[in-house]
Amino acid sequence: MEHRPLGRSGLAVSTYSLGTMTFGAEADEATSHRMTSQYVDAGGVVLETADVYAGGLSESVVGRWLAAQGSRTRDRVVLATKGRFPSRGVEPRDAGGSRRNLRRSLERSLRRLGVDHVDLYQVHAYEQVTPMEETAGFLEDAVRSGMVGYAGLSNYTGWQTATMVALAAGRFPLVSHQPQYNLLVRETEYEIVPACRAGGLGLLPWSPLAGGWLTGKYRRDARPTGATRLGEDPGRGMEAYGPRSAREQTWEVLAALGEVAEARGATMAQVALAWLHDRPGVASVVLGVRTPEQLEGNLGAVGLHLDEAETARLEEASAPTPADYPYGPAGVAQRTRALG
């Protein structure tokens, strides 16, 4: 597996990370441990979790795997977690980006993980009540205390990202941003990607397969059923079947993806991961899986790079179609007009 610096830092990360949102929920502990070992054996080093995943069980499952491996594996792994939302046993009023909540969230995460520090601590989302100066102050203190090696963001917009970059300058290493980004969600490129590249943040995209859509398992003429995310809950979250299936572009992207995958002799999932893996600013793509078989298939994307024609085919099909201003042709022309 290839490795890259995480943003403008010296922290080397594998180009695929293991997301653990399913651990303790959709994957039992034995299966979760098997997948973690499978991932590390393939050369991966980034274990990505959060205090709210499975109500905190994900962190505990990861912690018990680390304890069973010993110090050499802990030294090898880049351990990343997040805080901001109410976790198990926490009152909603105590959530958010305040010093009080983030300190308590981090302390609970360290206990569950069984470690004295994490390599990367990310604020899980912007929060409109707490001033960003306060959140930045907590991150500075957490880094200075040694509880956190590097700080990051998740689900921030472009202006929020740029503001945090300015607040972090000269105070603490803000090195990452974890947004949703995939062939069906390219609006991330409007402001978030440029803000991250300008601020020296490495992108850690979540949902690279758009909740399973980019595997090709969903059909226009059949609502999903069975043991899949949408089969169990067709209205689930941002990838809900109804709204996404109603967009003609969804099926155009899947058709293009299928063509490239067939010509390559790869799966649609592998091609979608390879496309995202090589997008500007991306440091590591977060793989979210429920079974060892899914993980094995995703790891088949390791070393796969698309050529210019394949990339162009996918980008043509998946290009967002904004109105003229500010992200459409008129806005772009205005911002890029030559002087004189």
Short mmCIF file of C-alpha atoms in Angstrom, two decimals:
data_model
loop_
_atom_site.label_atom_id
_atom_site.label_comp_id
_atom_site.label_asym_id
_atom_site.label_seq_id
_atom_site.Cartn_x
_atom_site.Cartn_y
_atom_site.Cartn_z
CA MET A 1 0.00 0.00 0.00
CA GLU A 2 1.25 3.47 -0.84
CA HIS A 3 1.84 6.12 1.82
CA ARG A 4 1.51 9.92 1.68
CA PRO A 5 2.04 12.83 4.07
CA LEU A 6 -1.15 13.90 5.81
CA GLY A 7 -1.58 17.45 4.64
CA ARG A 8 1.30 19.80 5.29
CA SER A 9 2.78 17.59 8.00
CA GLY A 10 5.35 14.87 8.46
CA LEU A 11 2.74 12.27 9.43
CA ALA A 12 2.78 9.48 6.86
CA VAL A 13 -0.53 7.71 6.26
CA SER A 14 -1.50 4.78 4.05
CA THR A 15 -3.62 5.83 1.10
CA TYR A 16 -6.49 3.71 2.41
CA SER A 17 -7.74 3.96 6.00
CA LEU A 18 -9.95 1.51 7.87
CA GLY A 19 -13.16 3.14 9.04
CA THR A 20 -14.63 1.41 12.08
CA MET A 21 -18.18 2.79 12.22
CA THR A 22 -19.56 -0.75 11.81
CA PHE A 23 -17.49 -2.18 14.68
CA GLY A 24 -19.70 -3.27 17.57
CA ALA A 25 -22.84 -2.63 15.52
CA GLU A 26 -23.00 -4.17 12.04
CA ALA A 27 -19.85 -6.25 12.66
CA ASP A 28 -19.37 -8.20 15.88
CA GLU A 29 -16.10 -8.00 17.80
CA ALA A 30 -14.52 -11.13 16.36
CA THR A 31 -15.29 -10.03 12.80
CA SER A 32 -14.07 -6.50 13.55
CA HIS A 33 -10.77 -7.82 14.90
CA ARG A 34 -10.36 -10.06 11.89
CA MET A 35 -10.89 -7.13 9.51
CA THR A 36 -8.46 -4.93 11.44
CA SER A 37 -5.72 -7.57 11.20
CA GLN A 38 -6.57 -8.12 7.54
CA TYR A 39 -6.19 -4.40 6.86
CA VAL A 40 -2.91 -4.01 8.75
CA ASP A 41 -1.49 -7.13 7.09
CA ALA A 42 -2.21 -5.46 3.73
CA GLY A 43 0.00 -2.52 4.71
CA GLY A 44 -2.64 -0.14 6.07
CA VAL A 45 -1.84 1.97 9.11
CA VAL A 46 -4.78 4.34 9.74
CA LEU A 47 -7.53 3.17 12.11
CA GLU A 48 -10.37 5.73 12.01
CA THR A 49 -13.05 5.78 14.69
CA ALA A 50 -15.23 8.18 16.72
CA ASP A 51 -16.76 8.36 20.16
CA VAL A 52 -20.29 8.02 18.73
CA TYR A 53 -19.68 4.96 16.57
CA ALA A 54 -21.89 2.20 18.02
CA GLY A 55 -22.33 4.34 21.12
CA GLY A 56 -18.63 4.08 21.99
CA LEU A 57 -18.37 0.33 21.33
CA SER A 58 -16.28 0.90 18.21
CA GLU A 59 -13.51 2.54 20.22
CA SER A 60 -13.64 -0.24 22.80
CA VAL A 61 -13.39 -2.91 20.09
CA VAL A 62 -10.41 -1.12 18.53
CA GLY A 63 -8.82 -0.74 21.96
CA ARG A 64 -9.07 -4.44 22.73
CA TRP A 65 -7.53 -5.28 19.34
CA LEU A 66 -4.63 -2.91 20.05
CA ALA A 67 -4.12 -4.42 23.51
CA ALA A 68 -3.94 -7.91 22.03
CA GLN A 69 -1.33 -6.86 19.44
CA GLY A 70 1.23 -5.26 21.72
CA SER A 71 3.30 -2.10 21.59
CA ARG A 72 4.96 -2.72 18.22
CA THR A 73 1.61 -2.64 16.44
CA ARG A 74 0.47 0.42 18.40
CA ASP A 75 3.63 2.21 17.33
CA ARG A 76 2.93 1.32 13.71
CA VAL A 77 -0.73 2.37 13.66
CA VAL A 78 -1.98 5.91 13.15
CA LEU A 79 -4.90 6.04 15.57
CA ALA A 80 -7.58 8.62 14.78
CA THR A 81 -10.81 9.43 16.58
CA LYS A 82 -13.38 12.22 16.70
CA GLY A 83 -15.56 14.09 19.17
CA ARG A 84 -18.41 16.61 19.09
CA PHE A 85 -21.75 14.74 19.11
CA PRO A 86 -23.49 13.31 22.21
CA SER A 87 -22.05 9.89 22.96
CA ARG A 88 -23.54 7.21 25.20
CA GLY A 89 -24.35 8.54 28.66
CA VAL A 90 -23.81 12.19 27.68
CA GLU A 91 -26.60 14.74 27.83
CA PRO A 92 -27.22 16.44 24.46
CA ARG A 93 -26.70 19.83 26.13
CA ASP A 94 -23.15 18.73 26.98
CA ALA A 95 -22.27 18.00 23.36
CA GLY A 96 -20.65 20.35 20.89
CA GLY A 97 -17.31 22.03 20.34
CA SER A 98 -16.85 23.49 23.81
CA ARG A 99 -13.72 22.91 25.86
CA ARG A 100 -15.81 21.08 28.45
CA ASN A 101 -17.36 18.61 26.03
CA LEU A 102 -14.29 17.98 23.88
CA ARG A 103 -12.06 17.44 26.91
CA ARG A 104 -14.49 14.94 28.40
CA SER A 105 -15.04 13.28 25.02
CA LEU A 106 -11.31 12.89 24.47
CA GLU A 107 -10.73 11.49 27.95
CA ARG A 108 -13.48 8.90 27.45
CA SER A 109 -12.09 7.99 24.03
CA LEU A 110 -8.61 7.43 25.48
CA ARG A 111 -10.04 5.15 28.18
CA ARG A 112 -12.01 3.10 25.66
CA LEU A 113 -9.03 2.85 23.31
CA GLY A 114 -6.70 1.97 26.18
CA VAL A 115 -4.06 4.52 25.18
CA ASP A 116 -2.59 7.71 26.61
CA HIS A 117 -2.81 9.65 23.34
CA VAL A 118 -4.24 9.51 19.84
CA ASP A 119 -2.30 10.45 16.75
CA LEU A 120 -5.16 12.41 15.20
CA TYR A 121 -8.15 14.01 16.92
CA GLN A 122 -10.82 15.50 14.65
CA VAL A 123 -13.77 17.72 15.52
CA HIS A 124 -16.63 15.71 14.07
CA ALA A 125 -18.63 18.69 12.76
CA TYR A 126 -18.94 22.45 13.09
CA GLU A 127 -21.14 23.59 15.93
CA GLN A 128 -22.87 26.97 15.70
CA VAL A 129 -23.06 27.87 19.42
CA THR A 130 -19.45 27.52 20.54
CA PRO A 131 -17.07 30.13 19.08
CA MET A 132 -14.47 28.51 16.86
CA GLU A 133 -11.80 30.28 18.93
CA GLU A 134 -12.83 28.13 21.89
CA THR A 135 -12.68 24.90 19.88
CA ALA A 136 -9.28 25.88 18.51
CA GLY A 137 -8.09 26.66 22.04
CA PHE A 138 -9.04 23.18 23.18
CA LEU A 139 -7.18 21.58 20.26
CA GLU A 140 -4.08 23.65 21.06
CA ASP A 141 -4.17 22.55 24.70
CA ALA A 142 -4.78 18.90 23.76
CA VAL A 143 -1.74 18.90 21.50
CA ARG A 144 0.44 20.66 24.08
CA SER A 145 -0.62 18.16 26.76
CA GLY A 146 0.48 15.23 24.61
CA MET A 147 -2.99 13.69 24.51
CA VAL A 148 -3.23 14.49 20.78
CA GLY A 149 -0.51 14.42 18.14
CA TYR A 150 -2.31 16.26 15.34
CA ALA A 151 -5.69 17.93 15.02
CA GLY A 152 -8.26 17.75 12.25
CA LEU A 153 -11.79 18.59 11.17
CA SER A 154 -14.73 16.69 9.74
CA ASN A 155 -17.82 17.90 7.87
CA TYR A 156 -16.80 21.58 7.97
CA THR A 157 -17.75 23.85 5.07
CA GLY A 158 -15.16 25.84 3.15
CA TRP A 159 -15.39 29.06 5.17
CA GLN A 160 -15.42 27.15 8.44
CA THR A 161 -12.32 25.24 7.35
CA ALA A 162 -10.50 28.42 6.33
CA THR A 163 -11.37 30.06 9.66
CA MET A 164 -10.00 27.12 11.64
CA VAL A 165 -6.84 27.07 9.54
CA ALA A 166 -6.27 30.74 10.41
CA LEU A 167 -6.92 30.11 14.11
CA ALA A 168 -4.50 27.17 14.16
CA ALA A 169 -1.64 28.97 12.43
CA GLY A 170 1.46 28.96 14.63
CA ARG A 171 -0.42 27.34 17.53
CA PHE A 172 -1.04 23.68 16.74
CA PRO A 173 -0.82 21.30 13.75
CA LEU A 174 -4.20 21.25 11.98
CA VAL A 175 -3.56 18.68 9.26
CA SER A 176 -6.76 16.98 8.06
CA HIS A 177 -10.37 17.28 6.99
CA GLN A 178 -12.77 14.36 6.70
CA PRO A 179 -15.69 15.19 4.37
CA GLN A 180 -18.06 13.05 2.35
CA TYR A 181 -16.60 12.79 -1.16
CA ASN A 182 -17.28 10.34 -3.97
CA LEU A 183 -18.40 10.18 -7.60
CA LEU A 184 -21.97 11.00 -6.56
CA VAL A 185 -20.99 13.80 -4.17
CA ARG A 186 -18.56 16.05 -5.99
CA GLU A 187 -19.99 19.29 -4.63
CA THR A 188 -17.23 18.91 -2.03
CA GLU A 189 -14.98 20.28 -4.77
CA TYR A 190 -16.70 23.70 -4.77
CA GLU A 191 -15.17 25.10 -1.58
CA ILE A 192 -14.05 22.37 0.80
CA VAL A 193 -11.30 20.87 -1.36
CA PRO A 194 -9.81 24.27 -2.30
CA ALA A 195 -9.91 25.43 1.32
CA CYS A 196 -8.11 22.27 2.44
CA ARG A 197 -5.46 22.51 -0.26
CA ALA A 198 -4.83 26.19 0.47
CA GLY A 199 -4.65 25.50 4.21
CA GLY A 200 -2.42 22.45 3.99
CA LEU A 201 -5.04 19.93 5.16
CA GLY A 202 -5.06 16.40 3.80
CA LEU A 203 -8.45 15.03 2.78
CA LEU A 204 -9.71 11.80 4.37
CA PRO A 205 -12.93 11.17 2.40
CA TRP A 206 -15.69 9.17 4.05
CA SER A 207 -18.37 7.22 2.16
CA PRO A 208 -16.14 6.73 -0.90
CA LEU A 209 -18.66 4.25 -2.34
CA ALA A 210 -21.68 6.46 -1.59
CA GLY A 211 -23.23 4.04 0.87
CA GLY A 212 -22.84 1.11 -1.53
CA TRP A 213 -24.27 2.83 -4.61
CA LEU A 214 -20.94 2.79 -6.44
CA THR A 215 -20.62 -0.98 -6.10
CA GLY A 216 -23.42 -1.37 -8.67
CA LYS A 217 -25.65 -3.41 -6.41
CA TYR A 218 -28.69 -1.13 -6.67
CA ARG A 219 -31.02 -1.08 -9.66
CA ARG A 220 -33.33 1.57 -11.10
CA ASP A 221 -36.27 -0.82 -11.41
CA ALA A 222 -36.01 -2.59 -8.05
CA ARG A 223 -36.02 -1.17 -4.55
CA PRO A 224 -33.19 -2.73 -2.52
CA THR A 225 -33.91 -5.69 -0.27
CA GLY A 226 -31.89 -8.15 1.78
CA ALA A 227 -28.76 -7.74 3.89
CA THR A 228 -27.50 -4.43 2.51
CA ARG A 229 -27.59 -0.98 4.10
CA LEU A 230 -30.49 0.16 1.91
CA GLY A 231 -32.07 -3.27 1.84
CA GLU A 232 -32.48 -3.04 5.60
CA ASP A 233 -33.43 0.65 5.54
CA PRO A 234 -34.18 2.17 2.07
CA GLY A 235 -34.61 5.61 3.62
CA ARG A 236 -31.26 5.57 5.38
CA GLY A 237 -29.47 8.89 5.61
CA MET A 238 -27.91 10.73 2.71
CA GLU A 239 -27.78 7.64 0.52
CA ALA A 240 -31.54 6.96 0.73
CA TYR A 241 -32.82 5.04 -2.29
CA GLY A 242 -35.73 7.30 -3.27
CA PRO A 243 -33.97 10.66 -3.76
CA ARG A 244 -30.78 9.21 -5.21
CA SER A 245 -32.52 6.84 -7.63
CA ALA A 246 -34.66 9.73 -8.90
CA ARG A 247 -31.57 11.57 -10.15
CA GLU A 248 -30.80 10.63 -13.75
CA GLN A 249 -27.14 11.45 -13.17
CA THR A 250 -26.90 8.63 -10.61
CA TRP A 251 -27.51 6.09 -13.35
CA GLU A 252 -25.23 7.89 -15.80
CA VAL A 253 -22.38 7.70 -13.29
CA LEU A 254 -23.05 4.02 -12.63
CA ALA A 255 -23.09 3.28 -16.35
CA ALA A 256 -19.75 5.03 -16.87
CA LEU A 257 -18.30 3.32 -13.84
CA GLY A 258 -19.43 -0.06 -15.14
CA GLU A 259 -17.84 0.58 -18.54
CA VAL A 260 -14.47 1.53 -17.05
CA ALA A 261 -14.55 -1.37 -14.59
CA GLU A 262 -15.35 -3.94 -17.30
CA ALA A 263 -12.56 -2.67 -19.54
CA ARG A 264 -10.14 -2.72 -16.61
CA GLY A 265 -11.11 -6.14 -15.36
CA ALA A 266 -11.84 -4.59 -11.96
CA THR A 267 -14.96 -4.15 -9.86
CA MET A 268 -16.97 -0.95 -9.90
CA ALA A 269 -16.03 -0.39 -6.26
CA GLN A 270 -12.33 -0.68 -7.01
CA VAL A 271 -12.54 1.81 -9.87
CA ALA A 272 -14.53 4.28 -7.74
CA LEU A 273 -11.93 4.02 -4.98
CA ALA A 274 -9.06 4.44 -7.45
CA TRP A 275 -10.66 7.58 -8.90
CA LEU A 276 -11.03 9.14 -5.44
CA HIS A 277 -7.60 7.97 -4.28
CA ASP A 278 -5.96 10.15 -6.95
CA ARG A 279 -8.07 13.30 -6.57
CA PRO A 280 -6.08 16.45 -5.69
CA GLY A 281 -5.60 16.86 -1.96
CA VAL A 282 -6.68 13.34 -0.98
CA ALA A 283 -4.31 11.75 1.53
CA SER A 284 -6.21 8.61 2.52
CA VAL A 285 -9.60 7.16 1.55
CA VAL A 286 -11.64 5.80 4.46
CA LEU A 287 -12.98 2.29 3.77
CA GLY A 288 -16.20 1.44 5.58
CA VAL A 289 -17.02 -2.27 5.49
CA ARG A 290 -19.12 -4.82 7.34
CA THR A 291 -17.44 -8.07 6.30
CA PRO A 292 -13.94 -9.39 5.56
CA GLU A 293 -15.10 -10.16 2.04
CA GLN A 294 -16.06 -6.53 1.44
CA LEU A 295 -12.71 -5.41 2.80
CA GLU A 296 -10.85 -7.86 0.58
CA GLY A 297 -12.67 -6.51 -2.44
CA ASN A 298 -11.92 -2.90 -1.52
CA LEU A 299 -8.26 -3.69 -0.92
CA GLY A 300 -8.16 -4.87 -4.51
CA ALA A 301 -8.00 -1.15 -5.38
CA VAL A 302 -4.53 -0.89 -3.83
CA GLY A 303 -2.09 0.01 -6.60
CA LEU A 304 -4.86 0.72 -9.11
CA HIS A 305 -4.53 4.06 -10.92
CA LEU A 306 -6.80 5.18 -13.75
CA ASP A 307 -5.45 6.63 -16.97
CA GLU A 308 -6.46 10.02 -18.37
CA ALA A 309 -9.20 8.65 -20.61
CA GLU A 310 -10.79 6.60 -17.81
CA THR A 311 -10.64 9.55 -15.43
CA ALA A 312 -12.16 11.86 -18.04
CA ARG A 313 -15.03 9.43 -18.70
CA LEU A 314 -15.92 9.30 -15.01
CA GLU A 315 -15.56 13.01 -14.47
CA GLU A 316 -17.75 13.84 -17.44
CA ALA A 317 -20.54 11.64 -16.13
CA SER A 318 -20.25 12.78 -12.52
CA ALA A 319 -19.65 16.52 -13.01
CA PRO A 320 -21.91 18.61 -10.77
CA THR A 321 -24.30 20.91 -12.61
CA PRO A 322 -24.56 24.12 -10.59
CA ALA A 323 -26.36 27.27 -11.68
CA ASP A 324 -24.27 29.89 -13.47
CA TYR A 325 -23.24 31.72 -10.29
CA PRO A 326 -21.22 31.30 -8.11
CA TYR A 327 -20.05 27.79 -8.99
CA GLY A 328 -21.19 27.50 -12.60
CA PRO A 329 -19.56 28.79 -15.81
CA ALA A 330 -20.28 32.48 -15.19
CA GLY A 331 -18.81 32.43 -11.70
CA VAL A 332 -15.76 30.45 -12.77
CA ALA A 333 -15.16 32.80 -15.71
CA GLN A 334 -15.40 35.84 -13.44
CA ARG A 335 -12.83 34.45 -10.98
CA THR A 336 -10.40 33.33 -13.66
CA ARG A 337 -10.62 36.31 -16.02
CA ALA A 338 -7.19 37.61 -17.05
CA LEU A 339 -6.07 41.06 -15.96
CA GLY A 340 -6.24 43.89 -18.43
#
